[in-house]
Every structure is written in C-alpha cells, then in structure tokens.
CSV table of C-alpha atoms and ligand atoms in Angstrom, one decimal:
chain,number,residue,atom,x,y,z
A,1,MET,CA,0.0,-33.9,-10.1
A,2,ARG,CA,-2.0,-30.9,-11.2
A,3,ILE,CA,-1.7,-27.9,-9.0
A,4,VAL,CA,-3.8,-24.7,-9.2
A,5,VAL,CA,-2.5,-21.5,-7.6
A,6,LEU,CA,-4.4,-18.3,-7.1
A,7,ALA,CA,-1.8,-15.5,-7.4
A,8,GLY,CA,-1.5,-11.8,-6.9
A,9,GLY,CA,1.8,-9.9,-7.3
A,10,ILE,CA,5.1,-10.2,-5.6
A,11,GLY,CA,4.3,-12.7,-2.9
A,12,GLY,CA,2.5,-15.0,-5.2
A,13,ALA,CA,5.2,-14.8,-7.9
A,14,ARG,CA,8.0,-15.6,-5.4
A,15,PHE,CA,6.1,-18.5,-4.0
A,16,LEU,CA,5.5,-19.9,-7.5
A,17,ARG,CA,9.3,-19.8,-8.2
A,18,GLY,CA,9.7,-21.9,-5.0
A,19,LEU,CA,6.9,-24.3,-6.0
A,20,LYS,CA,8.4,-24.9,-9.5
A,21,ALA,CA,11.7,-25.7,-7.7
A,22,ALA,CA,10.0,-28.0,-5.2
A,23,ALA,CA,7.8,-29.8,-7.6
A,24,PRO,CA,9.4,-29.6,-11.1
A,25,ASP,CA,7.4,-32.3,-12.7
A,26,THR,CA,4.0,-31.0,-11.8
A,27,ASP,CA,1.5,-29.2,-14.0
A,28,ILE,CA,0.9,-25.8,-12.5
A,29,THR,CA,-1.9,-23.5,-13.5
A,30,VAL,CA,-1.9,-20.0,-12.1
A,31,ILE,CA,-5.1,-18.0,-11.8
A,32,GLY,CA,-3.9,-14.4,-11.8
A,33,ASN,CA,-5.5,-11.4,-10.3
A,34,THR,CA,-6.5,-8.7,-12.8
A,35,GLY,CA,-8.1,-6.2,-10.3
A,36,ASP,CA,-4.8,-4.3,-10.2
A,37,ASP,CA,-5.1,-3.6,-13.9
A,38,ILE,CA,-4.9,0.1,-14.9
A,39,HIS,CA,-5.3,1.9,-18.2
A,40,LEU,CA,-2.5,4.5,-18.7
A,41,PHE,CA,-1.5,6.5,-21.8
A,42,GLY,CA,-4.0,4.4,-23.8
A,43,LEU,CA,-2.4,1.2,-22.7
A,44,LYS,CA,-3.7,-1.7,-20.5
A,45,VAL,CA,-1.3,-2.5,-17.7
A,46,CYS,CA,-1.7,-5.9,-15.9
A,47,PRO,CA,0.7,-5.6,-12.9
A,48,ASP,CA,0.0,-9.0,-11.2
A,49,LEU,CA,0.0,-11.0,-14.5
A,50,ASP,CA,3.2,-9.3,-15.5
A,51,THR,CA,4.9,-9.8,-12.1
A,52,VAL,CA,4.2,-13.6,-12.4
A,53,MET,CA,5.3,-13.7,-16.0
A,54,TYR,CA,8.5,-11.7,-15.5
A,55,THR,CA,9.4,-13.4,-12.2
A,56,LEU,CA,9.0,-17.0,-13.6
A,57,GLY,CA,10.4,-15.9,-17.0
A,58,GLY,CA,13.5,-14.4,-15.6
A,59,GLY,CA,12.9,-10.8,-16.5
A,60,ILE,CA,11.8,-9.3,-13.2
A,61,ASN,CA,13.5,-6.5,-11.4
A,62,GLU,CA,14.3,-8.7,-8.4
A,63,GLU,CA,14.6,-6.1,-5.6
A,64,GLN,CA,11.4,-4.3,-6.7
A,65,GLY,CA,9.4,-7.4,-7.4
A,66,TRP,CA,7.7,-5.6,-10.3
A,67,GLY,CA,8.8,-4.2,-13.7
A,68,ARG,CA,11.7,-5.3,-15.8
A,69,THR,CA,15.4,-5.7,-15.0
A,70,GLU,CA,17.9,-3.5,-16.8
A,71,GLU,CA,15.2,-0.9,-17.2
A,72,SER,CA,15.3,2.7,-18.4
A,73,PHE,CA,12.6,5.4,-18.3
A,74,HIS,CA,13.1,7.6,-21.4
A,75,VAL,CA,9.4,7.2,-22.4
A,76,LYS,CA,8.2,8.1,-18.9
A,77,GLU,CA,10.5,11.2,-18.9
A,78,GLU,CA,9.3,12.3,-22.3
A,79,LEU,CA,5.6,11.9,-21.2
A,80,ALA,CA,6.4,14.0,-18.2
A,81,ALA,CA,8.1,16.6,-20.4
A,82,TYR,CA,4.8,16.9,-22.3
A,83,GLY,CA,3.1,17.3,-18.9
A,84,VAL,CA,1.1,14.1,-19.6
A,85,GLY,CA,0.5,12.3,-16.3
A,86,PRO,CA,0.3,10.4,-14.1
A,87,ASP,CA,3.9,10.5,-13.1
A,88,TRP,CA,3.6,8.4,-10.0
A,89,PHE,CA,3.4,5.0,-11.7
A,90,GLY,CA,6.9,3.8,-12.8
A,91,LEU,CA,6.5,2.4,-16.3
A,92,GLY,CA,9.9,1.5,-17.8
A,93,ASP,CA,10.8,1.4,-21.5
A,94,ARG,CA,11.0,-2.4,-21.7
A,95,ASP,CA,7.8,-2.7,-19.8
A,96,PHE,CA,6.0,-0.4,-22.2
A,97,ALA,CA,6.6,-3.0,-25.0
A,98,THR,CA,4.5,-5.5,-23.0
A,99,HIS,CA,1.6,-3.0,-22.6
A,100,ILE,CA,1.8,-2.0,-26.3
A,101,VAL,CA,1.6,-5.6,-27.5
A,102,ARG,CA,-1.2,-6.4,-25.0
A,103,THR,CA,-3.2,-3.3,-26.0
A,104,GLN,CA,-2.7,-4.0,-29.7
A,105,MET,CA,-3.9,-7.6,-29.4
A,106,LEU,CA,-6.9,-6.5,-27.2
A,107,GLY,CA,-7.7,-3.9,-29.9
A,108,ALA,CA,-7.6,-6.6,-32.5
A,109,GLY,CA,-10.2,-8.5,-30.6
A,110,TYR,CA,-8.2,-11.1,-28.7
A,111,PRO,CA,-9.4,-11.8,-25.1
A,112,LEU,CA,-7.0,-11.1,-22.3
A,113,SER,CA,-6.5,-14.9,-21.8
A,114,ALA,CA,-5.3,-15.3,-25.4
A,115,VAL,CA,-3.1,-12.2,-25.0
A,116,THR,CA,-1.5,-13.5,-21.8
A,117,GLU,CA,-0.8,-16.8,-23.5
A,118,ALA,CA,0.9,-15.0,-26.4
A,119,LEU,CA,3.0,-12.9,-24.1
A,120,CYS,CA,4.0,-16.1,-22.1
A,121,ALA,CA,5.1,-17.7,-25.4
A,122,ARG,CA,8.1,-15.4,-25.2
A,123,TRP,CA,8.7,-15.5,-21.4
A,124,LYS,CA,8.0,-19.3,-21.0
A,125,PRO,CA,7.2,-19.0,-17.2
A,126,GLY,CA,6.8,-22.8,-17.0
A,127,VAL,CA,3.3,-22.5,-15.7
A,128,ARG,CA,-0.1,-21.9,-17.4
A,129,LEU,CA,-1.0,-18.3,-16.5
A,130,LEU,CA,-4.7,-17.6,-16.8
A,131,PRO,CA,-6.3,-14.2,-15.9
A,132,MET,CA,-9.1,-14.7,-13.4
A,133,SER,CA,-11.4,-13.2,-16.1
A,134,ASP,CA,-11.3,-11.8,-19.6
A,135,ASP,CA,-13.8,-9.2,-18.4
A,136,ARG,CA,-12.6,-5.8,-17.0
A,137,VAL,CA,-12.4,-5.7,-13.2
A,138,GLU,CA,-10.7,-2.8,-11.5
A,139,THR,CA,-10.2,-2.5,-7.7
A,140,HIS,CA,-11.2,0.9,-6.4
A,141,VAL,CA,-10.6,2.1,-2.8
A,142,ALA,CA,-13.0,4.4,-1.0
A,143,VAL,CA,-10.8,6.9,1.0
A,144,THR,CA,-11.1,10.2,2.7
A,145,LEU,CA,-8.4,12.5,1.1
A,146,PRO,CA,-7.0,15.3,3.3
A,147,SER,CA,-8.4,18.5,2.0
A,148,GLN,CA,-4.8,19.7,1.2
A,149,ASP,CA,-4.4,16.6,-1.1
A,150,THR,CA,-3.7,17.7,-4.6
A,151,ALA,CA,-2.6,15.5,-7.6
A,152,GLY,CA,1.0,15.9,-6.7
A,153,GLY,CA,1.0,14.6,-3.2
A,154,THR,CA,-0.6,14.4,0.2
A,155,ASP,CA,0.2,15.7,3.6
A,156,GLY,CA,-0.2,12.2,5.0
A,157,GLU,CA,-2.9,12.1,7.7
A,158,ALA,CA,-6.5,12.5,6.7
A,159,ASP,CA,-7.8,15.4,8.7
A,160,GLY,CA,-11.2,13.8,8.8
A,161,ALA,CA,-12.8,16.8,7.2
A,162,GLY,CA,-11.3,15.8,3.9
A,163,GLU,CA,-13.1,14.7,0.7
A,164,ARG,CA,-14.4,11.2,0.5
A,165,LYS,CA,-13.9,9.6,-2.9
A,166,ALA,CA,-13.1,6.3,-4.7
A,167,ILE,CA,-9.7,6.1,-6.3
A,168,HIS,CA,-8.1,3.4,-8.4
A,169,PHE,CA,-6.2,0.8,-6.3
A,170,GLN,CA,-2.9,1.8,-7.9
A,171,GLU,CA,-3.3,5.4,-6.9
A,172,TYR,CA,-4.1,4.3,-3.3
A,173,TRP,CA,-1.2,1.9,-3.3
A,174,VAL,CA,1.5,3.7,-5.3
A,175,ARG,CA,0.8,7.4,-5.1
A,176,LEU,CA,-0.6,7.5,-1.6
A,177,ARG,CA,1.3,4.5,-0.3
A,178,ALA,CA,-1.9,3.5,1.5
A,179,SER,CA,-1.3,6.5,3.9
A,180,VAL,CA,-5.0,7.4,4.2
A,181,PRO,CA,-7.6,5.1,5.7
A,182,ALA,CA,-9.4,2.8,3.3
A,183,HIS,CA,-13.1,2.7,4.0
A,184,ALA,CA,-14.0,0.0,1.4
A,185,ILE,CA,-12.3,-2.0,-1.3
A,186,VAL,CA,-14.5,-2.5,-4.3
A,187,PRO,CA,-13.5,-4.8,-7.2
A,188,VAL,CA,-15.5,-2.8,-9.8
A,189,GLY,CA,-17.0,-5.1,-12.4
A,190,ALA,CA,-16.3,-8.4,-10.5
A,191,ASP,CA,-20.0,-9.2,-10.1
A,192,GLN,CA,-20.6,-9.1,-13.9
A,193,ALA,CA,-17.3,-10.9,-14.7
A,194,LYS,CA,-17.0,-14.5,-15.9
A,195,PRO,CA,-14.1,-16.8,-15.1
A,196,ALA,CA,-11.7,-16.8,-18.0
A,197,PRO,CA,-11.7,-19.9,-20.3
A,198,GLY,CA,-9.9,-22.7,-18.6
A,199,VAL,CA,-10.2,-21.4,-15.0
A,200,LEU,CA,-13.1,-23.5,-13.8
A,201,GLU,CA,-11.8,-26.5,-15.8
A,202,ALA,CA,-8.4,-26.2,-14.1
A,203,ILE,CA,-10.0,-26.0,-10.7
A,204,GLY,CA,-12.2,-29.0,-11.4
A,205,GLU,CA,-9.2,-31.1,-12.6
A,206,ALA,CA,-6.8,-30.0,-9.8
A,207,ASP,CA,-5.3,-32.4,-7.4
A,208,VAL,CA,-4.4,-29.6,-4.9
A,209,ILE,CA,-5.3,-25.9,-4.8
A,210,LEU,CA,-2.9,-23.4,-3.1
A,211,PHE,CA,-3.4,-19.8,-1.8
A,212,PRO,CA,0.2,-18.3,-1.8
A,213,PRO,CA,1.1,-15.5,0.5
A,214,SER,CA,-0.5,-12.9,-1.7
A,215,ASN,CA,-2.7,-10.1,-0.4
A,216,PRO,CA,-5.9,-11.8,0.9
A,217,VAL,CA,-8.1,-8.8,0.0
A,218,VAL,CA,-7.0,-7.2,-3.2
A,219,SER,CA,-5.3,-10.2,-4.8
A,220,ILE,CA,-6.8,-13.5,-3.7
A,221,GLY,CA,-10.0,-11.8,-2.5
A,222,THR,CA,-10.5,-10.2,-5.9
A,223,ILE,CA,-10.1,-13.6,-7.7
A,224,LEU,CA,-12.6,-15.1,-5.3
A,225,ALA,CA,-15.0,-12.3,-6.1
A,226,VAL,CA,-15.4,-13.5,-9.7
A,227,PRO,CA,-18.7,-15.4,-9.6
A,228,GLY,CA,-18.2,-19.2,-9.8
A,229,ILE,CA,-14.5,-19.3,-8.7
A,230,ARG,CA,-15.0,-19.4,-4.9
A,231,GLU,CA,-17.8,-22.0,-5.4
A,232,ALA,CA,-15.7,-24.1,-7.7
A,233,ILE,CA,-12.8,-24.2,-5.2
A,234,ALA,CA,-15.1,-25.0,-2.3
A,235,ASP,CA,-16.7,-27.8,-4.3
A,236,ALA,CA,-13.5,-29.1,-5.9
A,237,GLY,CA,-13.2,-31.9,-3.2
A,238,VAL,CA,-9.4,-31.6,-3.2
A,239,PRO,CA,-7.2,-30.1,-0.5
A,240,VAL,CA,-7.1,-26.3,-0.4
A,241,VAL,CA,-4.0,-25.1,1.5
A,242,GLY,CA,-3.0,-21.5,2.1
A,243,LEU,CA,0.1,-19.7,3.4
A,244,SER,CA,-0.2,-16.7,5.6
A,245,PRO,CA,1.0,-13.4,4.2
A,246,ILE,CA,1.0,-12.1,7.8
A,247,VAL,CA,4.0,-13.0,10.0
A,248,GLY,CA,4.0,-11.8,13.6
A,249,ASP,CA,1.0,-9.6,13.2
A,250,ALA,CA,2.5,-7.7,10.3
A,251,PRO,CA,2.5,-8.2,6.5
A,252,VAL,CA,5.7,-9.6,5.2
A,253,ARG,CA,5.7,-7.1,2.4
A,254,GLY,CA,3.3,-4.5,1.0
A,255,MET,CA,0.6,-3.0,3.1
A,256,ALA,CA,-1.9,-5.9,3.5
A,257,ASP,CA,-2.8,-4.7,7.0
A,258,LYS,CA,-4.2,-1.5,5.5
A,259,VAL,CA,-6.7,-3.3,3.3
A,260,LEU,CA,-7.4,-6.0,5.9
A,261,ALA,CA,-8.5,-3.2,8.2
A,262,ALA,CA,-10.8,-1.9,5.4
A,263,VAL,CA,-12.7,-5.2,5.4
A,264,GLY,CA,-12.6,-5.5,9.2
A,265,VAL,CA,-10.1,-8.3,9.4
A,266,GLU,CA,-7.3,-8.0,12.0
A,267,ALA,CA,-3.8,-8.4,10.6
A,268,THR,CA,-2.9,-11.7,12.2
A,269,ALA,CA,-2.2,-15.1,10.6
A,270,ALA,CA,-5.2,-16.7,12.3
A,271,ALA,CA,-7.6,-13.9,11.3
A,272,VAL,CA,-6.7,-14.2,7.7
A,273,ALA,CA,-7.3,-18.0,7.8
A,274,GLN,CA,-10.7,-17.4,9.4
A,275,HIS,CA,-11.4,-14.7,6.8
A,276,TYR,CA,-11.0,-17.3,4.1
A,277,GLY,CA,-13.0,-19.7,6.2
A,278,SER,CA,-13.1,-23.5,6.7
A,279,GLY,CA,-15.6,-23.8,3.9
A,280,LEU,CA,-12.7,-22.9,1.6
A,281,LEU,CA,-9.5,-23.7,3.4
A,282,ASP,CA,-8.5,-27.2,4.5
A,283,GLY,CA,-5.0,-26.3,5.7
A,284,TRP,CA,-3.1,-23.1,6.6
A,285,LEU,CA,0.6,-22.5,7.2
A,286,VAL,CA,1.7,-19.9,9.7
A,287,ASP,CA,5.2,-18.8,10.4
A,288,THR,CA,7.1,-20.3,13.4
A,289,VAL,CA,6.7,-16.9,15.2
A,290,ASP,CA,3.0,-17.5,15.1
A,291,ALA,CA,3.1,-21.1,16.5
A,292,ASP,CA,0.9,-20.0,19.4
A,293,THR,CA,-1.9,-19.4,17.0
A,294,VAL,CA,-2.0,-22.9,15.5
A,295,ALA,CA,-4.6,-24.0,18.0
A,296,ARG,CA,-6.9,-21.1,17.2
A,297,VAL,CA,-6.8,-21.9,13.4
A,298,GLU,CA,-7.4,-25.6,14.1
A,299,ALA,CA,-10.4,-24.7,16.3
A,300,ALA,CA,-11.8,-23.0,13.2
A,301,GLY,CA,-11.7,-26.3,11.5
A,302,ILE,CA,-8.6,-25.6,9.4
A,303,ARG,CA,-5.6,-27.9,9.8
A,304,CYS,CA,-2.6,-25.7,10.7
A,305,ARG,CA,1.2,-26.0,10.9
A,306,ALA,CA,3.9,-23.5,11.9
A,307,VAL,CA,6.8,-23.5,9.5
A,308,PRO,CA,9.3,-20.8,8.3
A,309,LEU,CA,7.4,-18.5,5.9
A,310,MET,CA,10.0,-15.9,5.0
A,311,MET,CA,10.8,-16.2,1.3
A,312,THR,CA,14.4,-15.0,1.6
A,313,ASP,CA,15.4,-16.9,-1.5
A,314,VAL,CA,14.2,-19.6,-3.9
A,315,GLN,CA,15.2,-22.4,-1.6
A,316,ALA,CA,13.2,-20.9,1.3
A,317,ALA,CA,10.2,-20.6,-1.0
A,318,ALA,CA,10.7,-24.2,-2.2
A,319,ALA,CA,10.7,-25.4,1.4
A,320,MET,CA,7.5,-23.5,2.0
A,321,ALA,CA,6.0,-25.1,-1.1
A,322,ARG,CA,7.0,-28.6,0.1
A,323,GLU,CA,5.4,-27.9,3.5
A,324,ALA,CA,2.2,-26.8,1.8
A,325,LEU,CA,2.1,-29.9,-0.4
A,326,ALA,CA,2.8,-32.1,2.6
A,327,LEU,CA,-0.1,-30.5,4.5
A,328,ALA,CA,-2.3,-31.1,1.5
A,329,GLU,CA,-1.5,-34.8,1.6
A,330,GLU,CA,-2.1,-34.9,5.4
A,331,VAL,CA,-5.5,-33.2,4.8
A,332,ARG,CA,-6.3,-35.6,2.0
A,333,ALA,CA,-5.6,-38.7,4.1
B,1,FO1,N1,4.6,-0.4,-7.5
B,1,FO1,C1,5.1,0.7,-6.9
B,1,FO1,O1,5.2,0.7,-5.6
B,1,FO1,N2,5.6,1.8,-7.5
B,1,FO1,C2,5.5,1.9,-8.9
B,1,FO1,O2,5.9,2.9,-9.5
B,1,FO1,C3,5.0,0.7,-9.6
B,1,FO1,C4,5.0,0.7,-11.0
B,1,FO1,C5,4.6,-0.5,-11.6
B,1,FO1,C6,4.7,-0.6,-13.0
B,1,FO1,C7,4.3,-1.8,-13.7
B,1,FO1,C8,3.8,-2.9,-12.9
B,1,FO1,O3,3.4,-4.0,-13.5
B,1,FO1,C9,3.7,-2.8,-11.5
B,1,FO1,C10,4.1,-1.6,-10.9
B,1,FO1,N3,4.1,-1.5,-9.5
B,1,FO1,C11,4.6,-0.4,-8.8
B,1,FO1,C12,3.6,-2.6,-8.6
B,1,FO1,C13,2.1,-2.5,-8.6
B,1,FO1,O4,1.6,-1.4,-7.9
B,1,FO1,C14,1.4,-3.8,-8.1
B,1,FO1,O5,0.1,-3.8,-8.6
B,1,FO1,C15,1.4,-3.8,-6.5
B,1,FO1,O6,2.7,-4.0,-6.1
B,1,FO1,C16,0.5,-4.9,-6.0
B,1,FO1,O7,0.7,-6.1,-6.7
C-alpha cells in the first residue's frame, strides 16, 4: 500500500507518527510544506520539514512540537550579545547544525530535495520526505501593525490607523502570535514554483492520499498552491481523505482560525472540508464533538465520519490513522 501525506508542522508530524504505528508495512511519502521557510543569520531554516524529520526520527522537543530535545541556546545568546537579530525565533544549538548542513549543501548546488534526503539519512524518519518544491516559496502575511509596534513587540490590538505591511509568516506567527488581523496570506513564489522531483510521481502512484490535521491555509494550502500538485491529486483517481484540524469550532493547536479568517473560511470542521472541496476530498473525518456537522459535509459531496480526533498520544493518532484508511476503503468501494 502506497500512502501519500501532505504535511505541515506539528499536527502533520504527530499524525504521521500514528500512521506509521497503524500501518507499519506501508510505503509512506510525505510532501512537506516549505512556505514556512525563513532565512536567518545566513542560514535556511525549514521548520515544517524539520518538525517531520525530528518527530519521526526521535529528536523532537515533544512538548514544543518543534526544535530539538535536550537543547541549549548558547549561539542564540551570543548572537543577541552582538545585537544581531531577530531574537524572537528560538533557534537552539543542536538545531543550528541542521541549518548549517542544509545551507552548506544548498550552497554547493544541491537542490532542497537532495538536502532533505541527506538530512533524513541521519534521522531515518521511516517515510520518504519530499519538499513540495525545490524552488523558494515563502508565505507572507498582509497585516495592519499598530502604530506603536516596534521591532521589539506590539501592544496587541491594531488601532486600525496602523501601518499596513506584508511580513514573513514566522514574524506573524512567532513574534506577533497572530495577534493582529491578517488581511491576506500570500505564498510568495508559489506560482513560479515546480513540484520537487518525485512529488507528482508519488501522487500518481499512490493508493491513498491523506490530508492530516495540518493548517489548511499555510501548510496544506501552500502545498496545493504549487502548480500541478492540486491537479495531480484531483486526477489521481484514488481516495483522498482529510482529518479536520478544527475541533468544536476551534483549532486543536496553533492559530489556524486566524489564517482561516484571512481567507474568508469560518473555523469549523465542515467549512474546512468545503474549503478543500469535493473536487479534491472524497472523505473527511470530524471529531465526535462535531458529529452534528456530518450531514453538512456529506451534503457537500464528501463522505464524512465523526471519530475522536485528539492526538493525545501515539495510540490516539494511530486510531485516527486507521479511521482515515478505513474511510478511504469505504470511499474506494
Ligand atoms: N515556534 C514558536 O512558536 N516559537 C519559536 O521560537 C519557534 C522557533 C522555531 C525554530 C525552528 C523551527 O524549525 C521551528 C520553530 N518554531 C517556533 C515553529 C515554527 O514557527 C513553525 O513554522 C510553526 O509552528 C508552524 O509550523
């Protein structure tokens, strides 16, 4: 059984850990989001690829869901001592090694897909991890910054009269904690990007395609924005099943509701399914608290089941993965 999974950061990585446990003898290819990527201190940082690699490779900082376990921050402290910013993105000493190796290989001319394969040779995630593209794509967010906002912080609410500007997704997400309204989410470069080698082939050879509970806008939405990927999935002729990242009208983790609002999608399990659309999705899992919304999703032409969707541990994630694979077989029949 060949499974293709479109993954973002924490939610996608935790789901993949469950999928590996639920279906150990399947061939899993992960198409990872690279819109979160950021260049810092001359290094290329790929948060979503690293979160999948570290989580499945056993190096993740479990409670954070990003960065390394047993981490220290001496390099970060020294950079701050030199007054070299930004200081709001927590890069640890062990994590820096990943970005140094990646940047060195990119500088030597290797494409991101080859670099990711090389990094995974160490971590052995047990899946094939492909970046969505070898081309640079960076998600930027159009916001109105309160006029008092300086580099160091913000007073929270936008006073409307503030300055409208586009900022990098990580600044919106990490420095501002999504505390100002997002007017637009733009995956800069996506329209010129090409799917990375192996991406379209993996989709074409898949027996089932899964959308884990990753952010539907900035993670899965960004992957789908790479020309050719959405079409390949829609035309794959195999079941495409997604799991809602929204439970009980709120995101399980992160701030997906903020970016959903930016694209005019209400933060409900049904609205996200309809956002993907029946042209893409064949099946959709909602949490049991959203059982009353199953009929609405089915009315949109998407088969729907209500099952527990809280990934409290690997076994819970494995149960969700089994439900998704079961729904895929039901759809295939
Ligand atoms: N997320 C944070 O909320 N705070 C951080 O300081 C932070 C640092 C960081 C460093 C490396 C990395 O790979 C990810 C990091 N993240 C951090 C997570 C990052 O913002 C992710 O892109 C989002 O969580 C969405 O996937």
